[in-house]
Amino acid sequence: MSRPVPAPSERHAAGKISRRRFLQTVGGGVGLAVAGAFPRRGESAASPGDRGTLIVGGNAQYRTLDPGRTIEVTGMMVEKVTYDTLLTFFGEDLRTPRPHLAVDWKVGADARTFTFTLRPGVKFASGNDLTSADVKWTFDRILNLKANTLFLFDGVDEVLAPTPRTVVVRTKAPQPSFIPILSHPGLGILDSKLLSQNGGDAGPDAKNKDHAEPYLFQHSAGSGPFMLQSYTAGQELVLVRNPRYWGAPARLERIVIRNIPDPVTQALQVVRGDLDVASNIGPDQIPPLRRAPNVVVQASPAATTFYVLMNNNPEVGGVFANPKIQQAVRYALDYDGIMKIAGSGAVRLAGVIPTLMPGSLPSSEAPKTDRARARTLIKESGLTDVKGKFSYSSEAISFGIPTALLAQKIQADLATVGIDLALDGLPNVTALTLYRGGKDQFGVWGWAADYPDASDFLVYAPGRVVGKRAGWLPQASPGAAKLAALADAAEAEGDPRKRIAMLQEFERTLGQIGPYAPLFQPAIPYAFRSNVEGVTYNSVWAIDLYPIRKTA
């Protein structure tokens, strides 16, 4: 991933489309039968004794299987195990970049020159050697395709391959976030020889000359632990073990991803044993699944921020452009009640950077409900009639959370201090258009990580993507101008400790003067059979299929 909500994962990627419209869009409101009514394990595609085949239920309808064009999480889950990136992260971790194809890297003192030493002896699934020429070809193709992944290479000036095992990337400005960005599966290294023979082009006119996408719908051109065997649109995708993989061989011989987007159906099939893994389930399915025999339920944190937006432009925001009213909203919300809606595994946020990333604030710093203080702030504002329109998508359900339910809760909370919001439920497309156009007076939205770095959440700064949508520009106030400059400085800071300190200062200041009320970081529930081991969920690329094994 992906998902709409008016949604925490509505993106700023090239082409301005969602990277993955929410890591999971899961349905709520439809429960399962009680545990005693569940059928016992029956016939399934992978028999009980088949340890070599894993059956995964999820969304197997792919827009593309070309890494250079992939920003959807469904495609990234496949590409994570069919293509290798220079760096990676382990498990749920988004804080510590690890060596992968690059065994070593150096960042220049100016944070503009990045030098990578490649792992020796790596071969693609085709048998071709992987060298720095393939890395340069892959990265040049990203730059020249001008596809959805281009935003990942914003600011890249040139890519060099001075030796077969050395890659140098230079950026136009300091960009310390480039290291974690390189873990994105859309930057998986391609077999340039194979793709050049099958429609691939990385030249300056690649946007018009590259025709490799159809080939990549039926073949993989990577060096990962698995290879694509087949893909039947709308039905299933099959992966098989790559015998030439440079690392430890995958423990599974075959993975079948079936197109079962409905979370209720996934839950039923994982109980029956027709599925080994249900990659997305709804919150209503969690309690009965936990009572079911031979099923394990887990929830992993999502690098996503749910938040309230108040438009800072007086012509749009009206009373909600008043800083005192913005502060009052933050104190009026019943955060404990909101966390019950957020569900199991969700984390209260003190700022807009998810707790998974360096620079986030501890939840203990989050504002507490204080309605007496909220009423005092309203009185200090000098406004006697605090009314407005609360626009939201009436049809969106993200991470199992109905936006309409969250909106009703927020409306009720604010009413307790005299803030009167009229609910304006809209079709999802209409709500998103209003929000993106900066015309949303008051709303509940969010942002999901495109890549594992806190710089992706500086979009809330004055004048940046979300800031503009909130009608908040640097010239709004001296404080806004100072905060915008701090965001720029934090983004360019190469010293990790200084950068974290700057990001936390940004967060704390944003919580005082920003037109937002951060709410929570959601969690992604999933389930699997008890004989399946090594299942982990990463907020960027979903389930990592490589370490999984079956014991029976």
Coordinates of C-alpha atoms in Angstrom, one line a residue:
M1 CA 0.0 0.0 0.0
S2 CA -4.1 1.1 0.1
R3 CA -7.0 3.3 1.2
P4 CA -9.0 6.5 1.3
V5 CA -10.2 8.3 4.4
P6 CA -10.2 11.7 3.6
A7 CA -7.3 10.0 4.6
P8 CA -4.1 9.8 6.3
S9 CA -2.6 8.5 3.3
E10 CA -3.5 11.0 0.8
R11 CA -0.2 11.9 -0.9
H12 CA 2.1 14.5 -2.3
A13 CA 3.9 12.1 -4.7
A14 CA 4.6 13.0 -8.3
G15 CA 1.4 13.2 -10.1
K16 CA -0.3 14.2 -6.8
I17 CA -1.9 10.8 -6.3
S18 CA -2.1 8.6 -3.3
R19 CA 1.0 6.6 -2.6
R20 CA -1.3 4.0 -1.4
R21 CA -4.6 5.4 -0.3
F22 CA -4.2 4.1 3.2
L23 CA -2.2 1.2 4.2
Q24 CA -5.3 -0.9 4.5
T25 CA -8.9 0.0 3.8
V26 CA -10.8 -2.4 5.9
G27 CA -14.5 -2.7 6.5
G28 CA -16.2 -2.4 9.8
G29 CA -19.6 -3.3 11.1
V30 CA -19.7 -6.9 9.9
G31 CA -18.8 -9.4 12.6
L32 CA -17.9 -13.1 12.5
A33 CA -19.7 -16.0 14.1
V34 CA -18.7 -16.9 17.7
A35 CA -15.7 -19.2 17.9
G36 CA -17.7 -22.3 18.5
A37 CA -19.5 -21.9 15.2
F38 CA -16.2 -21.7 13.2
P39 CA -15.7 -24.7 10.9
R40 CA -12.7 -26.8 11.6
R41 CA -9.8 -26.8 9.2
G42 CA -10.8 -28.4 5.9
E43 CA -9.5 -28.7 2.4
S44 CA -7.3 -25.9 1.3
A45 CA -4.9 -25.1 -1.6
A46 CA -2.0 -25.7 0.8
S47 CA -2.6 -29.0 2.6
P48 CA -1.8 -29.2 6.3
G49 CA 1.4 -31.1 5.5
D50 CA 2.6 -28.6 2.9
R51 CA 5.3 -26.6 4.5
G52 CA 6.5 -25.1 1.3
T53 CA 3.5 -23.1 0.1
L54 CA 2.1 -20.0 1.8
I55 CA -1.4 -18.8 0.9
V56 CA -2.0 -15.1 1.6
G57 CA -5.3 -13.3 1.3
G58 CA -5.3 -9.6 0.4
N59 CA -5.6 -7.2 -2.5
A60 CA -4.0 -8.9 -5.5
Q61 CA -5.3 -6.4 -8.0
Y62 CA -2.1 -4.5 -9.0
R63 CA -1.9 -1.2 -10.9
T64 CA 1.7 -2.1 -11.8
L65 CA 4.4 -4.6 -10.9
D66 CA 7.1 -2.3 -12.3
P67 CA 9.1 -1.0 -9.4
G68 CA 9.9 2.2 -11.2
R69 CA 6.2 3.0 -11.3
T70 CA 5.1 1.6 -7.9
I71 CA 3.9 3.6 -4.9
E72 CA 0.9 1.3 -3.8
V73 CA 1.6 -0.9 -0.8
T74 CA 0.1 -3.9 -2.5
G75 CA 2.7 -3.8 -5.2
M76 CA 5.5 -2.9 -2.7
M77 CA 4.8 -6.1 -0.7
V78 CA 5.6 -8.2 -3.8
E79 CA 8.5 -6.0 -4.9
K80 CA 10.1 -6.2 -1.4
V81 CA 10.8 -9.9 -2.0
T82 CA 11.5 -9.9 -5.7
Y83 CA 13.8 -6.9 -5.9
D84 CA 16.6 -5.8 -3.5
T85 CA 17.2 -2.3 -2.5
L86 CA 20.5 -0.8 -1.4
L87 CA 19.3 -0.5 2.2
T88 CA 16.5 -2.0 4.2
F89 CA 14.8 -2.0 7.6
F90 CA 14.1 -5.1 9.8
G91 CA 10.7 -6.0 10.9
E92 CA 8.5 -3.1 12.1
D93 CA 11.6 -0.9 12.7
L94 CA 11.7 2.4 10.8
R95 CA 14.6 3.9 12.8
T96 CA 17.7 1.9 11.8
P97 CA 18.7 1.6 8.1
R98 CA 20.5 -1.7 7.5
P99 CA 22.9 -2.9 4.8
H100 CA 21.3 -4.9 2.0
L101 CA 22.8 -4.7 -1.5
A102 CA 25.0 -1.9 -0.2
V103 CA 27.3 -3.4 2.5
D104 CA 28.6 0.1 3.4
W105 CA 27.8 3.7 2.7
K106 CA 29.3 7.1 3.4
V107 CA 27.6 10.5 3.5
G108 CA 29.6 13.5 2.7
A109 CA 30.0 16.3 5.2
D110 CA 27.7 18.4 3.2
A111 CA 25.0 15.7 3.1
R112 CA 24.9 16.0 -0.7
T113 CA 27.3 13.1 -1.7
F114 CA 26.3 9.5 -1.0
T115 CA 28.8 6.7 -1.7
F116 CA 27.8 3.1 -1.6
T117 CA 29.8 -0.1 -1.7
L118 CA 27.9 -3.0 -3.3
R119 CA 27.8 -6.6 -2.0
P120 CA 30.0 -8.8 -4.1
G121 CA 28.8 -11.9 -6.0
V122 CA 25.2 -10.9 -6.3
K123 CA 23.3 -12.3 -9.3
F124 CA 19.9 -11.5 -10.7
A125 CA 17.4 -14.3 -11.1
S126 CA 18.4 -14.4 -14.8
G127 CA 21.9 -15.3 -13.8
N128 CA 23.3 -11.9 -14.8
D129 CA 25.8 -10.2 -12.4
L130 CA 24.5 -7.2 -10.4
T131 CA 26.9 -4.3 -10.7
S132 CA 26.9 -0.6 -10.2
A133 CA 25.9 -0.2 -13.8
D134 CA 22.5 -1.8 -12.9
V135 CA 22.1 0.6 -10.0
K136 CA 22.8 3.6 -12.2
W137 CA 20.5 2.3 -14.9
T138 CA 17.7 1.8 -12.3
F139 CA 18.1 5.2 -10.8
D140 CA 18.4 7.0 -14.1
R141 CA 15.2 5.2 -15.2
I142 CA 13.4 6.6 -12.1
L143 CA 14.6 10.1 -13.0
N144 CA 13.7 9.8 -16.7
L145 CA 10.4 7.9 -16.5
K146 CA 8.9 10.8 -14.6
A147 CA 6.5 8.3 -13.0
N148 CA 4.9 8.2 -9.6
T149 CA 8.2 7.3 -7.9
L150 CA 9.9 10.4 -9.0
F151 CA 9.1 12.2 -5.8
L152 CA 11.5 9.8 -4.0
F153 CA 14.4 11.3 -6.1
D154 CA 13.4 14.9 -5.6
G155 CA 16.7 16.8 -5.6
V156 CA 18.9 14.1 -7.1
D157 CA 21.4 15.7 -9.4
E158 CA 23.4 12.8 -10.8
V159 CA 24.2 9.1 -10.4
L160 CA 27.7 7.7 -11.0
A161 CA 29.1 4.2 -11.2
P162 CA 32.9 4.8 -11.0
T163 CA 33.7 1.1 -10.3
P164 CA 31.7 -2.1 -10.7
R165 CA 31.0 -2.1 -6.9
T166 CA 30.8 1.6 -6.2
V167 CA 27.8 3.9 -6.7
V168 CA 27.8 7.7 -6.0
V169 CA 24.7 9.8 -5.8
R170 CA 24.8 13.5 -5.6
T171 CA 21.9 15.7 -4.6
K172 CA 21.4 19.4 -5.4
A173 CA 20.9 20.3 -1.7
P174 CA 21.6 18.5 1.6
Q175 CA 19.3 15.5 2.0
P176 CA 20.0 13.2 4.9
S177 CA 16.6 11.6 4.3
F178 CA 18.0 10.0 1.1
I179 CA 19.5 7.1 3.1
P180 CA 16.1 5.8 4.5
I181 CA 14.4 6.7 1.3
L182 CA 16.5 4.1 -0.5
S183 CA 14.7 1.3 1.3
H184 CA 11.6 2.0 -0.7
P185 CA 10.7 -1.1 -2.8
G186 CA 10.0 1.2 -5.8
L187 CA 13.8 1.7 -5.8
G188 CA 14.6 -2.0 -6.1
I189 CA 17.5 -2.6 -8.4
L190 CA 16.6 -3.9 -11.9
D191 CA 18.5 -6.3 -14.2
S192 CA 19.4 -3.7 -16.9
K193 CA 20.5 -6.2 -19.5
L194 CA 17.3 -8.3 -19.2
L195 CA 15.0 -5.3 -19.2
S196 CA 16.9 -3.6 -22.1
Q197 CA 16.0 -6.7 -24.1
N198 CA 12.4 -6.5 -23.1
G199 CA 11.3 -2.9 -23.6
G200 CA 13.2 -1.1 -20.8
D201 CA 14.9 2.3 -21.3
A202 CA 16.7 4.5 -18.9
G203 CA 17.7 7.3 -21.3
P204 CA 16.6 10.9 -21.2
D205 CA 13.4 10.0 -23.2
A206 CA 12.5 7.0 -21.1
K207 CA 9.0 8.5 -20.5
N208 CA 8.2 7.8 -24.1
K209 CA 10.6 5.0 -25.0
D210 CA 10.3 2.6 -22.0
H211 CA 7.8 -0.2 -22.6
A212 CA 8.9 -2.7 -19.9
E213 CA 5.8 -2.6 -17.8
P214 CA 3.9 -5.3 -19.6
Y215 CA 6.9 -7.6 -19.4
L216 CA 7.1 -7.0 -15.6
F217 CA 3.5 -8.0 -15.1
Q218 CA 4.6 -11.6 -15.9
H219 CA 8.3 -11.7 -15.1
S220 CA 10.5 -10.3 -12.4
A221 CA 13.9 -8.8 -13.2
G222 CA 15.4 -8.6 -9.7
S223 CA 17.7 -10.3 -7.3
G224 CA 15.4 -10.9 -4.4
P225 CA 14.6 -14.2 -2.6
F226 CA 11.5 -14.8 -4.8
M227 CA 10.6 -14.6 -8.5
L228 CA 7.3 -13.9 -10.1
Q229 CA 5.9 -17.0 -11.6
S230 CA 2.5 -15.8 -12.8
Y231 CA -0.1 -13.1 -12.3
T232 CA -3.8 -13.4 -13.2
A233 CA -5.4 -10.0 -12.8
G234 CA -8.1 -9.9 -10.1
Q235 CA -7.4 -13.5 -9.1
E236 CA -3.9 -14.3 -7.8
L237 CA -0.2 -13.8 -8.0
V238 CA 2.3 -16.6 -7.6
L239 CA 5.9 -16.3 -6.4
V240 CA 8.5 -19.0 -6.4
R241 CA 11.8 -19.3 -4.6
N242 CA 14.8 -17.7 -6.4
P243 CA 17.6 -20.4 -6.5
R244 CA 20.2 -17.8 -7.2
Y245 CA 19.5 -15.6 -4.2
W246 CA 22.7 -14.3 -2.6
G247 CA 21.4 -14.6 0.9
A248 CA 20.0 -17.5 2.9
P249 CA 17.4 -19.4 0.8
A250 CA 13.8 -18.5 1.5
R251 CA 12.2 -21.0 3.8
L252 CA 9.1 -21.2 1.5
E253 CA 9.1 -22.6 -2.0
R254 CA 6.0 -20.9 -3.2
I255 CA 3.8 -18.0 -2.2
V256 CA 0.2 -17.5 -3.6
I257 CA -1.4 -14.1 -3.0
R258 CA -5.1 -14.4 -3.6
N259 CA -7.3 -11.4 -4.4
I260 CA -9.7 -11.4 -1.4
P261 CA -10.2 -7.7 -0.6
D262 CA -13.1 -8.3 1.9
P263 CA -11.7 -8.6 5.4
V264 CA -14.6 -10.7 6.6
T265 CA -14.0 -13.3 3.9
Q266 CA -10.3 -13.3 4.8
A267 CA -11.0 -13.9 8.4
L268 CA -13.3 -16.8 7.7
Q269 CA -10.8 -18.4 5.3
V270 CA -7.9 -18.1 7.8
V271 CA -10.0 -19.9 10.4
R272 CA -10.9 -22.7 7.9
G273 CA -7.3 -23.0 6.9
D274 CA -7.9 -22.0 3.3
L275 CA -5.5 -19.1 4.0
D276 CA -2.3 -19.1 5.9
V277 CA -2.3 -15.3 6.3
A278 CA -5.1 -12.8 6.3
S279 CA -3.2 -9.6 5.5
N280 CA -6.0 -7.2 6.4
I281 CA -8.9 -7.8 8.8
G282 CA -11.4 -5.4 10.3
P283 CA -11.6 -4.5 14.1
D284 CA -14.9 -6.4 14.3
Q285 CA -13.1 -9.6 13.3
I286 CA -10.4 -9.4 16.0
P287 CA -12.3 -10.7 19.1
P288 CA -13.7 -13.8 17.4
L289 CA -10.4 -14.5 15.6
R290 CA -8.6 -14.4 19.0
R291 CA -11.0 -17.1 20.3
A292 CA -10.6 -19.3 17.2
P293 CA -8.4 -22.4 17.4
N294 CA -5.0 -22.3 15.6
V295 CA -5.2 -18.6 14.7
V296 CA -2.8 -15.8 15.8
V297 CA -3.9 -12.1 15.7
Q298 CA -1.4 -9.3 15.7
A299 CA -1.5 -5.6 15.2
S300 CA 1.4 -3.5 14.0
P301 CA 1.8 0.3 14.3
A302 CA 1.2 2.3 11.1
A303 CA 3.4 5.3 10.3
T304 CA 0.3 7.4 9.8
T305 CA -1.0 10.4 11.6
F306 CA -4.8 11.1 12.1
Y307 CA -5.4 14.7 12.9
V308 CA -7.9 17.6 13.0
L309 CA -7.4 20.4 10.6
M310 CA -8.6 23.9 11.1
N311 CA -8.3 26.3 8.2
N312 CA -6.0 29.2 9.2
N313 CA -7.2 31.4 6.3
P314 CA -9.9 33.7 7.9
E315 CA -11.8 33.8 4.6
V316 CA -12.2 30.0 4.8
G317 CA -11.7 29.1 8.4
G318 CA -13.7 31.9 9.9
V319 CA -13.6 31.5 13.7
F320 CA -11.3 28.5 13.4
A321 CA -8.5 30.8 12.0
N322 CA -8.3 32.3 15.5
P323 CA -5.3 30.9 17.4
K324 CA -7.3 30.9 20.7
I325 CA -10.0 28.8 19.2
Q326 CA -7.4 26.4 17.7
Q327 CA -6.0 25.9 21.2
A328 CA -9.5 25.5 22.6
V329 CA -10.2 22.7 20.2
R330 CA -7.0 20.9 21.3
Y331 CA -8.1 21.0 24.9
A332 CA -11.8 20.2 24.4
L333 CA -11.3 16.8 22.7
D334 CA -11.9 13.7 24.7
Y335 CA -8.7 11.8 23.7
D336 CA -9.5 8.7 25.8
G337 CA -12.8 8.3 24.0
I338 CA -11.2 8.9 20.6
M339 CA -8.6 6.2 21.4
K340 CA -11.4 3.7 21.9
I341 CA -12.6 4.4 18.4
A342 CA -9.0 4.1 17.1
G343 CA -8.9 0.6 18.3
S344 CA -6.4 -1.9 19.6
G345 CA -2.7 -1.1 19.1
A346 CA -3.3 2.6 18.2
V347 CA -1.0 5.1 19.9
R348 CA -1.8 8.6 21.2
L349 CA 0.2 11.2 19.4
A350 CA 1.8 14.3 20.9
G351 CA 2.7 15.6 17.5
V352 CA 2.5 14.8 13.8
I353 CA 5.5 12.6 13.4
P354 CA 4.6 8.9 14.1
T355 CA 6.3 7.3 17.1
L356 CA 8.1 4.9 14.8
M357 CA 10.4 7.5 13.6
P358 CA 13.3 9.5 15.1
G359 CA 12.2 13.0 16.0
S360 CA 8.7 12.0 17.3
L361 CA 7.6 13.1 20.7
P362 CA 6.7 10.7 23.5
S363 CA 2.9 10.2 23.9
S364 CA 3.3 11.5 27.5
E365 CA 3.7 15.0 26.0
A366 CA 0.3 14.9 24.3
P367 CA -2.2 17.5 25.4
K368 CA -4.7 16.3 28.0
T369 CA -8.4 17.0 27.9
D370 CA -9.1 20.2 29.9
R371 CA -12.5 21.6 29.1
A372 CA -12.3 24.4 31.7
R373 CA -9.2 25.7 29.9
A374 CA -10.9 25.3 26.5
R375 CA -13.8 27.5 27.7
T376 CA -11.3 30.1 29.1
L377 CA -9.5 30.2 25.7
I378 CA -12.8 30.7 23.9
K379 CA -13.6 33.6 26.3
E380 CA -10.2 35.1 25.7
S381 CA -10.8 35.0 21.9
G382 CA -13.5 37.6 22.2
L383 CA -15.8 35.4 20.1
T384 CA -19.3 34.8 21.3
D385 CA -20.6 32.5 18.6
V386 CA -18.2 29.8 17.6
K387 CA -19.8 27.9 14.8
G388 CA -18.6 26.2 11.6
K389 CA -18.9 23.4 9.1
F390 CA -17.2 20.0 9.6
S391 CA -16.6 18.4 6.2
Y392 CA -15.6 14.8 6.0
S393 CA -16.0 11.7 3.8
S394 CA -19.2 9.9 4.8
E395 CA -18.1 6.7 3.1
A396 CA -14.4 6.3 4.1
I397 CA -13.3 3.5 6.4
S398 CA -9.6 3.5 7.1
F399 CA -7.7 1.1 9.3
G400 CA -11.2 -0.1 10.2
I401 CA -12.1 3.3 11.5
P402 CA -15.2 4.9 9.9
T403 CA -14.5 8.6 9.4
A404 CA -18.2 9.4 10.1
L405 CA -17.9 7.9 13.5
L406 CA -14.8 9.8 14.3
A407 CA -16.4 13.0 13.1
Q408 CA -19.5 12.5 15.2
K409 CA -17.3 12.0 18.3
I410 CA -15.3 15.2 17.6
Q411 CA -18.5 17.2 17.0
A412 CA -19.9 16.0 20.4
D413 CA -16.7 16.7 22.2
L414 CA -16.5 20.3 21.0
A415 CA -20.2 20.9 21.7
T416 CA -19.4 20.5 25.4
V417 CA -17.4 23.7 25.4
G418 CA -19.8 25.6 23.2
I419 CA -18.3 25.0 19.8
D420 CA -21.1 24.3 17.3
L421 CA -20.1 22.2 14.3
A422 CA -22.5 21.2 11.6
L423 CA -21.6 17.8 10.1
D424 CA -21.1 17.9 6.4
G425 CA -20.7 14.3 5.2
L426 CA -19.6 14.2 1.5
P427 CA -18.6 11.6 -1.1
N428 CA -15.0 10.8 -0.8
V429 CA -13.9 12.5 -4.0
T430 CA -15.8 15.7 -3.1
A431 CA -14.3 15.8 0.4
L432 CA -10.8 15.2 -0.9
T433 CA -11.2 18.0 -3.6
L434 CA -12.3 20.4 -0.9
Y435 CA -9.4 19.5 1.3
R436 CA -6.7 19.6 -1.5
G437 CA -8.0 22.9 -2.6
G438 CA -7.6 24.5 0.8
K439 CA -11.3 25.1 1.2
D440 CA -12.0 22.8 4.1
Q441 CA -13.0 24.9 7.1
F442 CA -12.7 22.1 9.6
G443 CA -11.9 18.4 9.0
V444 CA -10.4 15.2 10.1
W445 CA -7.6 13.9 7.9
G446 CA -4.2 12.2 8.0
W447 CA -0.9 11.5 6.4
A448 CA 0.8 8.1 5.8
A449 CA 4.5 7.7 5.4
D450 CA 5.7 7.5 1.8
Y451 CA 9.1 6.5 3.1
P452 CA 10.6 5.8 6.6
D453 CA 11.8 9.3 7.5
A454 CA 10.4 12.1 9.6
S455 CA 11.0 14.6 6.8
D456 CA 7.9 13.2 5.1
F457 CA 5.9 14.7 8.0
L458 CA 7.3 18.2 7.6
V459 CA 4.4 18.7 5.2
Y460 CA 2.5 20.2 8.1
A461 CA 4.8 23.2 8.2
P462 CA 3.5 26.6 7.0
G463 CA 3.7 26.8 3.2
R464 CA 4.2 23.0 2.6
V465 CA 1.6 20.6 1.3
V466 CA -0.7 20.2 4.3
G467 CA 0.2 23.7 5.5
K468 CA -1.2 25.1 2.3
R469 CA -4.3 22.9 2.6
A470 CA -4.8 24.4 6.0
G471 CA -4.4 27.9 4.6
W472 CA -1.3 28.4 6.6
L473 CA 1.6 30.2 5.0
P474 CA 4.9 31.5 6.4
Q475 CA 3.7 35.1 6.2
A476 CA 0.7 34.3 8.5
S477 CA 2.8 35.4 11.5
P478 CA 6.4 35.8 12.7
G479 CA 5.9 32.4 14.5
A480 CA 4.8 30.7 11.3
A481 CA 7.8 32.2 9.4
K482 CA 10.2 30.9 12.1
L483 CA 8.6 27.5 12.1
A484 CA 8.9 27.2 8.3
A485 CA 12.6 28.0 8.5
L486 CA 13.0 25.5 11.2
A487 CA 11.4 22.8 9.0
D488 CA 13.8 23.6 6.2
A489 CA 16.8 23.5 8.6
A490 CA 15.7 20.2 10.1
E491 CA 15.3 18.6 6.7
A492 CA 18.9 19.6 5.7
E493 CA 20.6 18.8 9.0
G494 CA 23.1 15.9 8.6
D495 CA 23.9 15.4 12.3
P496 CA 21.4 12.8 13.6
R497 CA 21.3 14.2 17.1
K498 CA 20.9 17.8 16.1
R499 CA 18.3 16.8 13.6
I500 CA 16.2 14.9 16.2
A501 CA 16.4 17.9 18.5
M502 CA 15.2 20.2 15.7
L503 CA 12.4 17.9 14.7
Q504 CA 11.2 17.8 18.3
E505 CA 11.3 21.6 18.6
F506 CA 9.3 21.7 15.3
E507 CA 6.7 19.3 16.8
R508 CA 6.4 21.3 20.1
T509 CA 6.0 24.6 18.4
L510 CA 3.5 23.2 15.9
G511 CA 1.5 22.0 18.9
Q512 CA 1.3 25.5 20.2
I513 CA 0.7 27.6 17.1
G514 CA -0.4 25.2 14.3
P515 CA -4.0 24.9 13.1
Y516 CA -4.0 21.1 13.9
A517 CA -4.9 18.8 16.7
P518 CA -2.9 15.5 16.4
L519 CA -5.0 12.5 17.4
F520 CA -3.4 9.1 17.1
Q521 CA -1.3 6.7 15.1
P522 CA -3.4 3.7 14.0
A523 CA -2.5 0.0 14.0
I524 CA -2.9 -2.6 11.3
P525 CA -4.5 -5.9 12.4
Y526 CA -3.7 -9.1 10.6
A527 CA -4.1 -12.8 11.3
F528 CA -2.3 -16.1 10.5
R529 CA -2.4 -19.8 11.2
S530 CA -0.5 -20.9 14.3
N531 CA 1.8 -23.1 12.3
V532 CA 3.1 -20.0 10.4
E533 CA 6.2 -18.3 11.9
G534 CA 8.2 -15.1 11.2
V535 CA 5.3 -12.9 10.2
T536 CA 6.1 -9.2 10.5
Y537 CA 4.4 -6.1 9.2
N538 CA 6.3 -3.0 8.1
S539 CA 4.4 0.2 7.8
V540 CA 5.8 1.0 4.4
W541 CA 5.8 -2.3 2.5
A542 CA 3.3 -4.4 4.6
I543 CA 4.1 -8.1 5.3
D544 CA 7.7 -9.1 4.7
L545 CA 7.2 -12.5 3.1
Y546 CA 10.9 -13.5 3.1
P547 CA 11.4 -14.6 6.7
I548 CA 8.1 -16.6 7.0
R549 CA 8.2 -20.3 7.5
K550 CA 5.6 -23.0 8.1
T551 CA 6.2 -25.7 10.7
A552 CA 3.5 -28.2 9.5

